[in-house]
Each structure stands twice: as structure tokens, then as C-alpha cells.
Amino acid sequence: LREDMLKPAVSFLTSPNVQSADKAKKIAFLQKKGLTQAEIDEAFKRAGDNTTHSLSTTTSANNNATNTIASRPMVPPRTQAPQIIYQPLPPTPSMPAEKVFALAVVLGMSAFGLTAAVIGILK
């Protein structure tokens, strides 16, 4: 048995996040890390001594948490409105200076022609 591989495996198995996982997932993870079946069995044996102690403390902590949760009134879950994501508007097309100048000339000539026509009609 390789002690350098067993120590991290035992540490992994005694981790609080891992203890609640399925045994099959733990075994698959350890096999992926390169442990043999004998090393996995030994790691479970070594972790078993630690887990029984931690399970008893965890169970008592869970009982206290359950009592606290049971004493609170039940609140219905809050639902959120669906989020609407708007796409940004495309940039406005820019008008070149030459077009602006040509447009100003055309509008100016039109205004001058209209004014001349109105004055000619009124005289």
C-alpha cells in the first residue's frame, strides 16, 4: 500500500463536503486518482474510525438545527418576475458633412424660392 496515496484519500473521505456523497462516487473518484481497490478499502477503513465520531457530532448538531427550524413559522417561497433582457440599439447612422452641407443648401434655396413666390403673389 502506498502511504503517500492513502493520506490524501483518507483526508478526502473525512472531508465534511464528501461525507454526504454516495459511496460509488467516492470510489470512482479515488480510482480516477490512481488508487487500487485494496488502497481504497484501506482508506475507507481509516476514514471509518474518524467518520463515526464526526457523524455522532453532526447528528446532534442536525437535531438542534431541526428543532430551531421547526419552531419558525412556515413562509411561502418568494417568486421573482421573469427578467427581460433588452438588446442594445444599433448605432445611429452618421451623416457625412458633405450631405449635411448639400441638404442645407437645398433647404435654403427652397426657403428663398417660397419666400420670393409669396412676396410676388402679395404684390
Tab-separated table of C-alpha atoms in Angstrom:
chain	number	residue	atom	x	y	z
A	1	LEU	CA	0.000	0.000	0.000
A	2	ARG	CA	1.232	3.475	-0.863
A	3	GLU	CA	1.030	5.725	2.195
A	4	ASP	CA	1.581	8.832	0.070
A	5	MET	CA	-1.662	7.995	-1.772
A	6	LEU	CA	-3.598	6.838	1.307
A	7	LYS	CA	-3.187	10.024	3.349
A	8	PRO	CA	-4.875	12.313	0.781
A	9	ALA	CA	-7.557	9.662	0.209
A	10	VAL	CA	-8.376	9.493	3.936
A	11	SER	CA	-8.362	13.284	4.090
A	12	PHE	CA	-10.738	13.341	1.113
A	13	LEU	CA	-13.085	10.793	2.698
A	14	THR	CA	-13.205	12.615	6.046
A	15	SER	CA	-13.990	15.971	4.448
A	16	PRO	CA	-17.459	17.205	5.540
A	17	ASN	CA	-18.411	18.023	1.946
A	18	VAL	CA	-17.587	14.499	0.774
A	19	GLN	CA	-19.154	12.519	3.632
A	20	SER	CA	-22.683	13.102	2.337
A	21	ALA	CA	-21.815	11.869	-1.187
A	22	ASP	CA	-22.627	8.377	-2.477
A	23	LYS	CA	-20.037	5.691	-1.829
A	24	ALA	CA	-19.949	4.812	-5.536
A	25	LYS	CA	-18.976	8.387	-6.413
A	26	LYS	CA	-16.238	8.365	-3.781
A	27	ILE	CA	-14.841	5.081	-5.114
A	28	ALA	CA	-14.959	6.328	-8.706
A	29	PHE	CA	-13.096	9.495	-7.723
A	30	LEU	CA	-10.400	7.556	-5.858
A	31	GLN	CA	-9.981	5.139	-8.768
A	32	LYS	CA	-9.607	8.097	-11.114
A	33	LYS	CA	-6.814	9.360	-8.852
A	34	GLY	CA	-4.954	6.061	-9.362
A	35	LEU	CA	-5.686	4.135	-6.145
A	36	THR	CA	-6.031	0.363	-6.246
A	37	GLN	CA	-9.057	-1.404	-4.770
A	38	ALA	CA	-7.003	-2.512	-1.748
A	39	GLU	CA	-5.898	1.086	-1.128
A	40	ILE	CA	-9.478	2.319	-1.462
A	41	ASP	CA	-10.666	-0.290	1.059
A	42	GLU	CA	-7.895	0.707	3.478
A	43	ALA	CA	-8.759	4.397	3.053
A	44	PHE	CA	-12.405	3.647	3.864
A	45	LYS	CA	-11.316	1.677	6.956
A	46	ARG	CA	-9.127	4.523	8.179
A	47	ALA	CA	-11.750	7.127	7.399
A	48	GLY	CA	-14.428	4.960	9.042
A	49	ASP	CA	-12.896	5.491	12.502
A	50	ASN	CA	-12.998	9.248	12.034
A	51	THR	CA	-16.417	9.357	10.392
A	52	THR	CA	-18.212	7.534	13.215
A	53	HIS	CA	-17.058	10.189	15.659
A	54	SER	CA	-17.873	13.058	13.340
A	55	LEU	CA	-21.237	11.525	12.435
A	56	SER	CA	-22.327	11.500	16.069
A	57	THR	CA	-21.441	15.180	16.485
A	58	THR	CA	-23.056	16.006	13.156
A	59	THR	CA	-26.237	14.156	14.130
A	60	SER	CA	-26.586	16.084	17.367
A	61	ALA	CA	-25.954	19.344	15.526
A	62	ASN	CA	-28.590	18.380	12.945
A	63	ASN	CA	-31.114	17.622	15.707
A	64	ASN	CA	-30.566	21.079	17.196
A	65	ALA	CA	-30.937	22.675	13.766
A	66	THR	CA	-34.149	20.715	13.117
A	67	ASN	CA	-35.662	21.910	16.391
A	68	THR	CA	-34.829	25.511	15.518
A	69	ILE	CA	-36.297	25.203	12.035
A	70	ALA	CA	-39.480	23.546	13.311
A	71	SER	CA	-40.168	26.419	15.716
A	72	ARG	CA	-40.166	29.030	12.929
A	73	PRO	CA	-43.420	29.692	11.060
A	74	MET	CA	-43.561	28.415	7.506
A	75	VAL	CA	-43.123	31.175	4.928
A	76	PRO	CA	-44.110	30.567	1.302
A	77	PRO	CA	-41.228	30.831	-1.150
A	78	ARG	CA	-40.827	34.115	-2.941
A	79	THR	CA	-41.157	34.060	-6.683
A	80	GLN	CA	-39.373	36.505	-8.906
A	81	ALA	CA	-40.758	38.063	-12.030
A	82	PRO	CA	-39.024	36.884	-15.186
A	83	GLN	CA	-36.084	39.027	-16.152
A	84	ILE	CA	-36.328	40.746	-19.526
A	85	ILE	CA	-33.051	41.484	-21.221
A	86	TYR	CA	-33.184	44.106	-23.932
A	87	GLN	CA	-30.683	44.139	-26.758
A	88	PRO	CA	-28.822	47.428	-27.209
A	89	LEU	CA	-29.993	49.588	-30.083
A	90	PRO	CA	-27.799	49.639	-33.145
A	91	PRO	CA	-25.745	52.814	-33.517
A	92	THR	CA	-27.460	55.588	-35.472
A	93	PRO	CA	-26.052	56.004	-38.938
A	94	SER	CA	-23.854	59.060	-39.146
A	95	MET	CA	-24.341	61.567	-41.946
A	96	PRO	CA	-21.212	62.856	-43.693
A	97	ALA	CA	-20.522	66.595	-43.653
A	98	GLU	CA	-20.947	66.816	-47.446
A	99	LYS	CA	-24.528	65.542	-47.223
A	100	VAL	CA	-25.330	67.947	-44.392
A	101	PHE	CA	-23.985	70.859	-46.445
A	102	ALA	CA	-25.932	69.787	-49.568
A	103	LEU	CA	-29.122	69.426	-47.529
A	104	ALA	CA	-28.644	72.892	-46.005
A	105	VAL	CA	-28.172	74.407	-49.478
A	106	VAL	CA	-31.279	72.683	-50.855
A	107	LEU	CA	-33.419	73.747	-47.870
A	108	GLY	CA	-32.071	77.308	-48.038
A	109	MET	CA	-32.820	77.577	-51.763
A	110	SER	CA	-36.308	76.159	-51.183
A	111	ALA	CA	-36.984	78.643	-48.385
A	112	PHE	CA	-35.717	81.513	-50.570
A	113	GLY	CA	-37.891	80.388	-53.504
A	114	LEU	CA	-41.000	80.072	-51.328
A	115	THR	CA	-40.400	83.497	-49.813
A	116	ALA	CA	-39.942	85.058	-53.271
A	117	ALA	CA	-43.113	83.370	-54.524
A	118	VAL	CA	-45.175	84.594	-51.558
A	119	ILE	CA	-43.845	88.168	-51.956
A	120	GLY	CA	-44.575	88.045	-55.723
A	121	ILE	CA	-48.141	86.914	-55.085
A	122	LEU	CA	-48.780	89.574	-52.445
A	123	LYS	CA	-47.514	92.483	-54.594
